[in-house]
Each structure stands twice: as structure tokens, then as C-alpha cells.
Coordinates of C-alpha atoms and ligand atoms in Angstrom, one line a residue:
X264 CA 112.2 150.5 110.9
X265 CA 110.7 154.1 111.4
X266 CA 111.2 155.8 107.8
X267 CA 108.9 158.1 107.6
X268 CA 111.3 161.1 109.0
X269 CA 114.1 160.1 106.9
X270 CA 115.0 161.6 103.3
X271 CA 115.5 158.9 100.3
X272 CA 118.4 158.8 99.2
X273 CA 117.8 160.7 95.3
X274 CA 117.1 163.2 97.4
X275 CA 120.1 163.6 99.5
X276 CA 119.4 161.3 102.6
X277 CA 121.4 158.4 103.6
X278 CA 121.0 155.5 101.3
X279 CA 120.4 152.1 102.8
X280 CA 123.5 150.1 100.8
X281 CA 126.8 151.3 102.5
X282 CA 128.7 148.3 101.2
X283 CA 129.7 147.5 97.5
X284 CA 128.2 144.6 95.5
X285 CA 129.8 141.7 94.3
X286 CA 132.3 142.5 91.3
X287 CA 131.0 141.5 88.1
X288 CA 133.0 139.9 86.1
X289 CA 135.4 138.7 88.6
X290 CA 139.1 137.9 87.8
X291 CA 141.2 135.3 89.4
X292 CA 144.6 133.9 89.5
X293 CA 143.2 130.7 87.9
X294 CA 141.6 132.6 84.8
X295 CA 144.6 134.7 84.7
X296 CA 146.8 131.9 84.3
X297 CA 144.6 130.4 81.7
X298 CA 144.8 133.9 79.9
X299 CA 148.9 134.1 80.2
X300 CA 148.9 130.0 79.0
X301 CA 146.9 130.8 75.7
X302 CA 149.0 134.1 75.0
X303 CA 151.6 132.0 75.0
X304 CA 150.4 129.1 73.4
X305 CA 151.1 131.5 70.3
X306 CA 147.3 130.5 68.6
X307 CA 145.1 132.8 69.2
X308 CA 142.4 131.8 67.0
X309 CA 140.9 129.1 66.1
X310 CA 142.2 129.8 62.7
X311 CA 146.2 130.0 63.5
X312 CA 148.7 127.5 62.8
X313 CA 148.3 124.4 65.2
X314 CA 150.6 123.9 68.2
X315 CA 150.2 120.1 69.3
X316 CA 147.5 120.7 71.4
X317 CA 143.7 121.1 71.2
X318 CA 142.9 124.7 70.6
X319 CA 141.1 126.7 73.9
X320 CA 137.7 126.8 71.3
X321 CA 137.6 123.0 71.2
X322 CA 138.5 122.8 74.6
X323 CA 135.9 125.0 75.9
X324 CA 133.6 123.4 73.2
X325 CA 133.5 119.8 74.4
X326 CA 133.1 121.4 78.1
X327 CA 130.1 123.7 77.2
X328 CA 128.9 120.5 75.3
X329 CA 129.5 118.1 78.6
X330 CA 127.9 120.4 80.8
X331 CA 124.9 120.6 78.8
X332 CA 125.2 117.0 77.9
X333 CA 124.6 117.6 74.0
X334 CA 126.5 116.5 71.1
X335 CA 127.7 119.5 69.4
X336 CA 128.8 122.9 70.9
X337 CA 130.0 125.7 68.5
X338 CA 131.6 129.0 70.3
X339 CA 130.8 132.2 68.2
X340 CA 131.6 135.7 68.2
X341 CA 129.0 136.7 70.3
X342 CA 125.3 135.6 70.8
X343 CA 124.1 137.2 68.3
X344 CA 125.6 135.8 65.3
X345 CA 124.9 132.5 67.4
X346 CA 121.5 133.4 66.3
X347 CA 122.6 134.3 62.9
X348 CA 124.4 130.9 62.5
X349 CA 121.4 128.8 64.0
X350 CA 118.8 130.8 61.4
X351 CA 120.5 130.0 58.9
X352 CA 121.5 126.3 59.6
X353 CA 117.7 125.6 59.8
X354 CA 117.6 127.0 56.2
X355 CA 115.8 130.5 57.2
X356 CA 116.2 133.1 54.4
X357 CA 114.2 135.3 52.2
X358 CA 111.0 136.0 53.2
X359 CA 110.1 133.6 55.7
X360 CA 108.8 134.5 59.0
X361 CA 110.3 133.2 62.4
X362 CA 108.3 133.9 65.6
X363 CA 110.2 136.3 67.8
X364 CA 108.8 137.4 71.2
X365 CA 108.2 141.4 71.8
X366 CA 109.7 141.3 74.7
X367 CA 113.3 140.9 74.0
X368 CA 116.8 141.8 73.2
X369 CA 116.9 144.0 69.8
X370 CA 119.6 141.0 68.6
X371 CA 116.1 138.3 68.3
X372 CA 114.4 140.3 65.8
X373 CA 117.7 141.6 64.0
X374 CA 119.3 138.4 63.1
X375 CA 116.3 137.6 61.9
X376 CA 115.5 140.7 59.7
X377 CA 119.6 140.3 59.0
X378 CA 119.1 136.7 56.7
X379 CA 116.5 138.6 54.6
X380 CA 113.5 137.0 57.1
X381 CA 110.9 138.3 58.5
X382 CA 110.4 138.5 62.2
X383 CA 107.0 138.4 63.1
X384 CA 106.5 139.7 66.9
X385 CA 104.3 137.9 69.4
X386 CA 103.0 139.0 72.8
X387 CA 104.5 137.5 76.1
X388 CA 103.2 135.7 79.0
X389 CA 102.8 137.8 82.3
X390 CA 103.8 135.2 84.8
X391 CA 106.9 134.1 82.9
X392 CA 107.6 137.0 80.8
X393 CA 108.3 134.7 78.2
X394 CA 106.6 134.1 74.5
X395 CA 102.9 133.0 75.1
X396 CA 102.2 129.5 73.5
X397 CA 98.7 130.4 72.4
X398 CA 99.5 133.6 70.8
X399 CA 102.7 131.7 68.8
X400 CA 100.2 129.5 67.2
X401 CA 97.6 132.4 66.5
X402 CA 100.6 133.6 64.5
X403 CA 101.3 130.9 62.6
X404 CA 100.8 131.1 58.8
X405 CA 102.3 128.7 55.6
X406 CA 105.4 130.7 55.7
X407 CA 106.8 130.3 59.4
X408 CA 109.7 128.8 59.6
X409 CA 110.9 129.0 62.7
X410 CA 109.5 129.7 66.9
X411 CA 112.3 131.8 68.4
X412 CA 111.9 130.9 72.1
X413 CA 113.9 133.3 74.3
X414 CA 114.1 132.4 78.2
X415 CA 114.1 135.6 79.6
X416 CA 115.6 137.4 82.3
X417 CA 115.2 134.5 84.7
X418 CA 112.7 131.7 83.7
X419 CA 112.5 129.1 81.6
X420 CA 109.5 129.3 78.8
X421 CA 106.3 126.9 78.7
X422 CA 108.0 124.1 76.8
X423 CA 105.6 121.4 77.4
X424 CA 102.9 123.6 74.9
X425 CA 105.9 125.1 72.6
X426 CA 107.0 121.8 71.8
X427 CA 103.5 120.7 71.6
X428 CA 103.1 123.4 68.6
X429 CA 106.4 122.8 66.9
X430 CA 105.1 119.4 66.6
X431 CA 102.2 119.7 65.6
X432 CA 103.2 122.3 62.3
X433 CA 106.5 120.7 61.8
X434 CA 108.4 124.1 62.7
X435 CA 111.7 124.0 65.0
X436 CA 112.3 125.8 67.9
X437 CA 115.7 128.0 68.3
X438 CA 116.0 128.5 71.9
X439 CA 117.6 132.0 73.0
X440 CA 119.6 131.1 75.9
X441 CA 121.5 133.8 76.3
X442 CA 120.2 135.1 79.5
X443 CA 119.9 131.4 80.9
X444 CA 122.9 129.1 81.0
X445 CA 122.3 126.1 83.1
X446 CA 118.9 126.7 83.7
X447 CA 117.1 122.7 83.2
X448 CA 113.4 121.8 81.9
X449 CA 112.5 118.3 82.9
X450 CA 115.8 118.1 84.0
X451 CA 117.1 119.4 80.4
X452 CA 119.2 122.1 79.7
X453 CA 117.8 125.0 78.4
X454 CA 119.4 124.8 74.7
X455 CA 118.9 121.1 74.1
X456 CA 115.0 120.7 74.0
X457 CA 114.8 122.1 70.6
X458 CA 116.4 121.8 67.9
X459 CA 119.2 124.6 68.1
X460 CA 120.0 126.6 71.4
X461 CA 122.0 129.8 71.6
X462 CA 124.2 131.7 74.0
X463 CA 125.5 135.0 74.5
X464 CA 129.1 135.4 76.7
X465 CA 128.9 139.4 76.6
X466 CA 129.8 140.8 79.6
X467 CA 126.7 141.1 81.5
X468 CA 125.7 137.5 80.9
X469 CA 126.3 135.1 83.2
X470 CA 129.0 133.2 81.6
X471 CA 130.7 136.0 80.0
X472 CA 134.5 136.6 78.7
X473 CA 133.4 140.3 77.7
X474 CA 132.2 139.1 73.9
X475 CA 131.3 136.0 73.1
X476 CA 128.9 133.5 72.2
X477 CA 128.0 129.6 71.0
X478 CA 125.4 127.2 69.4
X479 CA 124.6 123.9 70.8
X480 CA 122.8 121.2 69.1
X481 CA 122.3 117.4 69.2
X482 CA 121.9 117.4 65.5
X483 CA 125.0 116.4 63.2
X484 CA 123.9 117.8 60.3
X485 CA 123.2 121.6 61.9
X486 CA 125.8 121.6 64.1
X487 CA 128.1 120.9 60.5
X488 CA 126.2 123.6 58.7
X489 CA 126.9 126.0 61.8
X490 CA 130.3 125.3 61.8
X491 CA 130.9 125.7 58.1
X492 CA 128.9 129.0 58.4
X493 CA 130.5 130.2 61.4
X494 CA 133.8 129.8 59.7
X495 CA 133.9 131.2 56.2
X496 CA 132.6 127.8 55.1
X497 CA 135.9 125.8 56.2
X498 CA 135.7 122.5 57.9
X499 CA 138.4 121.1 60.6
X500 CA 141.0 118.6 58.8
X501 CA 139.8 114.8 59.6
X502 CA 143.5 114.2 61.2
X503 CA 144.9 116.2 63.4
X504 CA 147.5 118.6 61.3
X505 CA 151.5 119.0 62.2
X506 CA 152.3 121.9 63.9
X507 CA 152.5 124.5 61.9
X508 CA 150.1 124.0 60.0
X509 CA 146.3 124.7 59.4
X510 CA 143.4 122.8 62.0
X511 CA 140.8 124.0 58.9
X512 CA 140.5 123.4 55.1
X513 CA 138.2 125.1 52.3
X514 CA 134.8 123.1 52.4
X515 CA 133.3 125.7 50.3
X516 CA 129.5 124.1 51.3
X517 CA 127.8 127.6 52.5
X518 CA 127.5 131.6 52.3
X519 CA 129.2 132.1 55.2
X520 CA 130.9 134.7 57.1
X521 CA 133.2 134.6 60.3
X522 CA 132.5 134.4 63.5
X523 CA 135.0 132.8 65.4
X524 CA 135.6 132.9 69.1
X525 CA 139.3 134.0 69.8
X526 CA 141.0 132.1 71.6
X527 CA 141.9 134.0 74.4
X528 CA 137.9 134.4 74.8
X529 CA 137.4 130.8 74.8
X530 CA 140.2 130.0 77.6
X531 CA 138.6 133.0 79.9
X532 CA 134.9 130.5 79.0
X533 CA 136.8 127.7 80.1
X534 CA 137.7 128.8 83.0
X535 CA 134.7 130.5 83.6
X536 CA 132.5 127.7 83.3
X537 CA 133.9 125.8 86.5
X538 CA 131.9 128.1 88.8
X539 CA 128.9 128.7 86.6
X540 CA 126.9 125.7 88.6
X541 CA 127.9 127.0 92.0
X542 CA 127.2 130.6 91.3
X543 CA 123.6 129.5 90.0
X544 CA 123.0 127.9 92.9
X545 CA 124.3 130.6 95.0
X546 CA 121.6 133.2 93.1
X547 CA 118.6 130.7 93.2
X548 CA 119.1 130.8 97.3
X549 CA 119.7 134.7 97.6
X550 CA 116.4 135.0 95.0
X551 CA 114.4 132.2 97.3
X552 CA 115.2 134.2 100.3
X553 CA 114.0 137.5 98.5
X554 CA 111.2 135.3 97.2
X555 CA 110.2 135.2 101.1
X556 CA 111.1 138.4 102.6
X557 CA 108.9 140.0 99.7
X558 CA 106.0 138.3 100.8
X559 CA 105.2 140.9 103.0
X560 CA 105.7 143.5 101.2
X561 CA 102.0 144.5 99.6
X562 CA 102.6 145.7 95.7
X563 CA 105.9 143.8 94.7
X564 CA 106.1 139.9 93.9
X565 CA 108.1 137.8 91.9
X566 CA 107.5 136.5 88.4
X567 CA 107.3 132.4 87.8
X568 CA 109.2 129.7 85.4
X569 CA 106.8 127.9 83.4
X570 CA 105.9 124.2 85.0
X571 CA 108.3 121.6 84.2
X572 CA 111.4 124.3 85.0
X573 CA 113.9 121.8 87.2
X574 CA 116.5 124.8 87.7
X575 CA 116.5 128.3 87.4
X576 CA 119.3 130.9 86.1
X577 CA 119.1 134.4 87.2
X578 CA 119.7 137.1 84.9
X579 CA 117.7 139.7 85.9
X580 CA 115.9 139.3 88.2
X581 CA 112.4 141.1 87.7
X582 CA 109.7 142.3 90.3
X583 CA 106.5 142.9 89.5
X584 CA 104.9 146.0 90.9
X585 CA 101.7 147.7 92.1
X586 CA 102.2 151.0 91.5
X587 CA 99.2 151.7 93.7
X588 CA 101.0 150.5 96.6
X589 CA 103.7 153.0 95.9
X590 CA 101.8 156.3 95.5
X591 CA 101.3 155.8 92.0
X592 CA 105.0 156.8 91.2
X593 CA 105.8 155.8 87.8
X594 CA 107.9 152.8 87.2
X595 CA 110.7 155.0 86.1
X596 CA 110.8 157.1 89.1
X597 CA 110.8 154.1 91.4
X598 CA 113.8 152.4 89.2
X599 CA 115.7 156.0 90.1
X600 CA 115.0 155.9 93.7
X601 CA 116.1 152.4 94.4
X602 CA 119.1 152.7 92.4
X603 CA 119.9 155.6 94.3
X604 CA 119.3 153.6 98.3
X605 CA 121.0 150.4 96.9
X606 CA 123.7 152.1 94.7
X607 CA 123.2 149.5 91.7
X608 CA 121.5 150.4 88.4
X609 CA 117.6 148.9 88.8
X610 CA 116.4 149.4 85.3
X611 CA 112.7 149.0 83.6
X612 CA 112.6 145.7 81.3
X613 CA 113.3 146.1 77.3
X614 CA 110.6 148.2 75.3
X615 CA 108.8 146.1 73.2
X616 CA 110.2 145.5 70.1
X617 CA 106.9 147.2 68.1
X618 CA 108.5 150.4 69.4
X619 CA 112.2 149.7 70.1
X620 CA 114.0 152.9 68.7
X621 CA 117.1 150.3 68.0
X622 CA 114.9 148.1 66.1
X623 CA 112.5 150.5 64.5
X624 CA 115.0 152.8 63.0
X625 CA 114.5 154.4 59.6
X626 CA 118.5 152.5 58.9
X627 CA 118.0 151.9 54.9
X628 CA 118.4 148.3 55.5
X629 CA 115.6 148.5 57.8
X630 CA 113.6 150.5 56.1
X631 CA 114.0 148.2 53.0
X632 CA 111.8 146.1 54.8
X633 CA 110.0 148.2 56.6
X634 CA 106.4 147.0 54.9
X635 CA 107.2 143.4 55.6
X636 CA 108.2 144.2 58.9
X637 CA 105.4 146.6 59.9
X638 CA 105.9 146.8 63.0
X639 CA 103.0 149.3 63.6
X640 CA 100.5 146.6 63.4
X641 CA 101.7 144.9 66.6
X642 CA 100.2 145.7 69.9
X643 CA 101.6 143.4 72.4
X644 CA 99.4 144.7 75.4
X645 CA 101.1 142.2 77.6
X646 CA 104.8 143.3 77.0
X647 CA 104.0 146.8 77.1
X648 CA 101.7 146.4 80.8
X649 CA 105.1 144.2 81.7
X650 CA 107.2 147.1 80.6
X651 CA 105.4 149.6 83.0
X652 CA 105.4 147.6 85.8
X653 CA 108.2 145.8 86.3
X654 CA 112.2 146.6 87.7
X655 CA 114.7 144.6 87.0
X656 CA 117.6 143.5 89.7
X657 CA 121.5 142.6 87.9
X658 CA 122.4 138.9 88.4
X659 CA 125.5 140.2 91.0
X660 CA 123.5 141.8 93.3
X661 CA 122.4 137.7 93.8
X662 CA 125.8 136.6 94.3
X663 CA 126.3 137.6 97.7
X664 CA 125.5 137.5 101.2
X665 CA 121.7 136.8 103.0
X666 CA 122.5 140.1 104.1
X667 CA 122.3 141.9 100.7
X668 CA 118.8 140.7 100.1
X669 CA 117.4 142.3 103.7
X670 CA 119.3 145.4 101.8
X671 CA 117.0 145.0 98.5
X672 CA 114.0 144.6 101.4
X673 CA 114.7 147.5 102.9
X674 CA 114.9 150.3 100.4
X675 CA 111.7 148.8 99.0
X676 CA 110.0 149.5 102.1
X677 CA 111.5 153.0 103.0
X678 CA 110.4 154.1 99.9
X679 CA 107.0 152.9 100.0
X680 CA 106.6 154.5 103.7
X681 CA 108.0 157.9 102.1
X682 CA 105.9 157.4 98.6
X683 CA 102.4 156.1 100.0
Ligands
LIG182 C1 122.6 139.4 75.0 C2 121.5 138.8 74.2 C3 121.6 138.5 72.8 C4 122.8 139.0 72.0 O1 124.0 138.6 72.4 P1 125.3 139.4 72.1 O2 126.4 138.6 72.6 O3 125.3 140.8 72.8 O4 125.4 139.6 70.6 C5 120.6 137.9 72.2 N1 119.5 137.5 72.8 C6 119.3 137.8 74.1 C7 118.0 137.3 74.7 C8 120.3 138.4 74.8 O5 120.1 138.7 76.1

């Protein structure tokens, strides 16, 4: 195609999407069916009177819990007091330091910083954009307690040498999967290689029913504590209760706070859940046939899993650019001008978390701990080079047609012809 006499589209030419994305999140008559049932079911939560049938929480529980073929699944507010509630199961509190990765959501660091710990920030891999193995065991002092692993945007994180490390010090791994459900290791899900596994159901996720979020572990003993500290410190009744009556009694056996899925959030999950596999699979081909089409295209390639990744999850999906290739344009400028031809927010990935204004606040709680926290002494040259050269494509944009991805193809191209 011949762009060089056309106008791009931030500056009032014709933009190269015409059509609309795929809707994200999607309703259906199924899901709103499911919705209507638990309304009527008259429990809401997993803390109202029993009605002679399982509760949508433990429904969707021992689904999430069959589909990643673990023992334990606990649904939680959101994903990140799934964080909170797997911290603190594995004991973290004052003072100790968990490993979180720079380049993250602000949630990693501040459930962390929330239980009185101390998150201590390590740089990322380029290829992966996850946590770099060598620079979580430079990091390592008497008082870790924890490697917060977060499977980012759309890969899975070098496992083989994380586990190799958690090993080796005796420190467990929390796996932050909230940008990855279904994504398998070694033919693993993401969640159940160490020894807790997280997930966030907000809205932009890709199981979502708006807030929501769960822990899953193969270990009885956590997945107890989480439960008792997702739920005030109450325990479900060993026999099933009459209705009317309570599903949970007083165990008294933690500090802990609430947060409880409702119900009506964990029948949308259940529903929800049926097409996860399908929609994965639909995302891995549109992001294979990017994969190729991009090829071509000097300056922009795609970022890799680690080895041993069996199946891939698509978040975001990042590209890695040459700015040279583009008329040394700034990152930012290029994110505006492609969302303007494809008519879909393309955003930069998150700012490091040494500088993150929602993480380096001057919030008294924060600031409390600002000398332990210190975040000035952090460099994290990789997230930051990552952060300036890199555009991020929404998970929906993937759920579509072949079509869409010549779409993606194309705007990248015009503006390179008009930039260069
Ligand atoms: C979304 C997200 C969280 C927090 O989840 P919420 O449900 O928004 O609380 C934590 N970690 C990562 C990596 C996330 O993407």
C-alpha cells in the first residue's frame, strides 16, 4: 500500500480500523441466566443462610480447581487481597522481604508493604518481561521470605531456574497469575508450580466478572489458613447445615479480614470459565499470525515465554520497538498514533515500580516505611529500557478475525512510511 500521501489518522486522515473490536466483557443469555438463577437463589454470599444447594463460590471453586487440576481453590475479592491472603498464609509479616519484580501492577508491591513486609524490587528479563532469575538470587538476604513471580502480560516466567532458587534457599514462590489464567509450564498450570498461585477477575482480565479474584494451592494446610483469613477467620461447618442456617462457624485461628467473592460474582466466573480454554486458543492463533506478519516489518518484534512454557495466555500483548525504525518518535507518540488508526487504547507497559507515582506516594502509611522501602536505591535498567520501548495491544483486539491482525499490520506500516 502507497502511504506516503495519506494523513495519519491523529492528524485527521482516515484511520485504517473502520470496524469495531470484539466487546470486552461479553454478555450472554447463558451468563445472564446464571446471574437471574443466583438472584434468586436468595444467597448472595457465601456468608448467607444456606438454601440446599452448593453456594455459586464452591461451585466455581471446585471448577477453577478442576481446570487447573489443584486441590484447593479459594475465590477472593479481587486479586489483590488474593495476594494479601497468600502472603500471609506463608507467614509473611513484619519486616521480612519478599521479592517483587519492577515491572508490575502497583497491587505486587502493596500487598506486600500492606502485611508490614518489605518488598524488595528486582529487575526483569527483556525477552520475557518477567522477574530475571539471576538478579532474584543477587537479592537474596537471611530475611527473604518469599519470590513473588508475576507472569506478565503474556508469558510465562523462567520456572525451571526460579524453582531452582526456591530450592536451593528454602523460600516459596507465590505465583501472580493474574494476567495468565490457563497459561501451562511443562504442561502445568501457571498457579500450581509453586507453592501458592493468585488470580485477579477485574474486568480487564481475562476471566473477569468485573471484581474478583482467588488463590489456588495444592497444599492443605495454606489453602485452610487462606480460607480462615479470607473469611474473618471462620471455617465451613463439617456437615452440610439446614437451610436456613449458616455454611460457616467462628474458627477464631487467624487475624483476618474479609474478602469474600459474592455470589453473584462467582456464578458470572462460572459461567465464564466455560470459554476461557477456547478464547485462549483463539488469541494464541490471532497472536501466531501477528507473530508472522510482523516479521517483515524491520523495528517491531514480539517478546518470548521462558523455555518449558506448554501454553500461552494473552493479556497484553507487547511489541518491542526500534524507535530508530520509526523516526525516532517517542514511544508515547507512537502509542497515540496507533490508537488513533486502530481506534483501541495501545498503551506503554507499567512504570517501574522504583518510580510508580501509585506506589511511591508520600500516603503516611507509605511513608512510614519509606526507609525500609527506599525505593530510590533501585535502578532496574531493564524495566525502565522495556518501559520506553515497548506498546502494549488489549487481549480483545486477539479475539477476533485473521482480518483484524492485517489491521494491527497495517497502521504499523503506514505510520512508519509517514514517520521514517
Ligand atoms: C490486576 C492485577 C493485580 C490486582 O488485581 P485486582 O483484582 O485489581 O486487585 C495484581 N497483580 C497483577 C499482575 C495484576 O495484573
Amino acid at each position: 500500500m502507497d502511504f506516503q500521501m495519506e494523513q495519519l489518522a491523529i492528524n485527521g486522515g482516515k484511520p485504517v480500523r473502520q470496524q469495531a473490536w470484539p466487546v470486552w466483557p461479553a454478555s450472554t443469555t447463558g451468563l445472564e441466566e446464571e446471574v437471574i438463577r443466583c438472584l434468586r437463589s436468595r444467597r448472595w454470599t457465601v456468608s448467607g443462610f444456606y438454601q440446599d444447594e452448593p453456594s455459586y463460590e464452591e461451585k466455581f471453586a471446585r471448577a477453577f480447581a478442576a481446570f487447573n487440576n489443584v486441590s484447593y481453590c479459594i475465590p477472593t475479592a479481587n486479586g489483590t487481597s488474593a495476594l494479601l491472603c497468600g502472603l500471609q498464609a506463608l507467614g509473611i509479616g513484619m519486616d521480612d522481604e519478599v521479592i517483587v519484580p519492577g515491572l508490575t501492577w502497583v497491587a505486587c508491591a502493596v500487598a506486600v508493604a500492606s502485611l508490614n513486609a518489605i518488598p524488595v524490587l528486582v529487575d526483569v528479563d527483556a525477552a520475557t518481561l518477567c522477574i530475571d532469575p539471576e538478579k532474584v538470587e543477587q537479592a537474596i538476604t537471611a530475611r527473604t521470605k518469599a519470590i513473588m513471580v508475576v507472569h506478565l502480560y503474556s508469558a510465562v516466567a523462567d520456572m525451571h531456574a526460579l524453582l531452582r532458587i526456591s530450592e536451593k534457599y528454602g523460600i516459596p514462590i507465590i505465583e501472580d497469575c493474574a494476567q495468565a489464567h490457563g497459561a501451562t509450564w511443562e504442561g502445568k498450570r501457571v498457579g500450581t508450580i509453586g507453592a501458592v498461585g493468585t488470580f485477579s477477575m477485574q474486568q480487564g482480565k481475562i476471566l473477569t466478572s468485573g471484581e474478583g479474584g482467588a488463590v489456588i494451592t495444592n497444599n492443605q494446610v495454606l489453602a485452610e489458613k487462606i480460607y480462615s483469613i479470607r473469611t474473618n477467620a471462620r471455617k465451613k461447618v463439617a456437615v452440610r447445615p439446614l437451610p436456613g442456617y449458616m455454611e460457616l462457624e467462628d474458627a477464631g485461628d487467624s487475624f483476618a479480614s474479609n474478602y469474600c467473592l459474592s455470589e453473584i460474582a462467582c456464578a458470572i466466573l462460572l459461567n465464564k470459565l466455560k470459554t476461557l480454554e477456547e478464547e485462549n486458543e483463539r488469541r494464541s492463533s490471532n497472536r501466531r499470525l501477528l507473530g508472522q506478519l510482523l516479521e517483515t516489518v524491520e523495528g517491531v518484534s514480539m517478546i518470548s515465554s521462558a523455555p518449558g512454557t506448554t501454553s500461552i495466555s494473552t493479556y497484553h500483548l507487547p511489541l518491542r520497538i526500534e524507535l530508530a525504525a520509526f523516526g525516532n518518535i517517542t514511544i508515547k507518540t507512537l502509542c497515540e498514533m496507533l490508537s488513533a488508526e486502530l481506534g483501541m487504547w495501545i498503551h506503554q507497559p507499567y512504570i517501574p515500580l522504583n518510580k510508580h507515582p501509585l506506589y511511591v506516594t508520600d500516603d503516611h502509611r507509605l511513608s512510614f516505611y519509606k526507609e525500609k522501602l527506599d525505593t530510590a536505591k533501585y535502578q532496574l535498567p531493564v524495566c525502565w529500557k522495556v518501559y520506553h520501548s515497548h506498546l502494549l495491544l488489549h487481549h480483545a483486539m486477539l479475539l477476533g478475525n485473521e482480518k483484524d491482525m492485517y489491521d494491527i499490520v497495517t497502521s504499523i506500516q503506514k505510520i512508519k512510511t509517514i514517520v521514517e
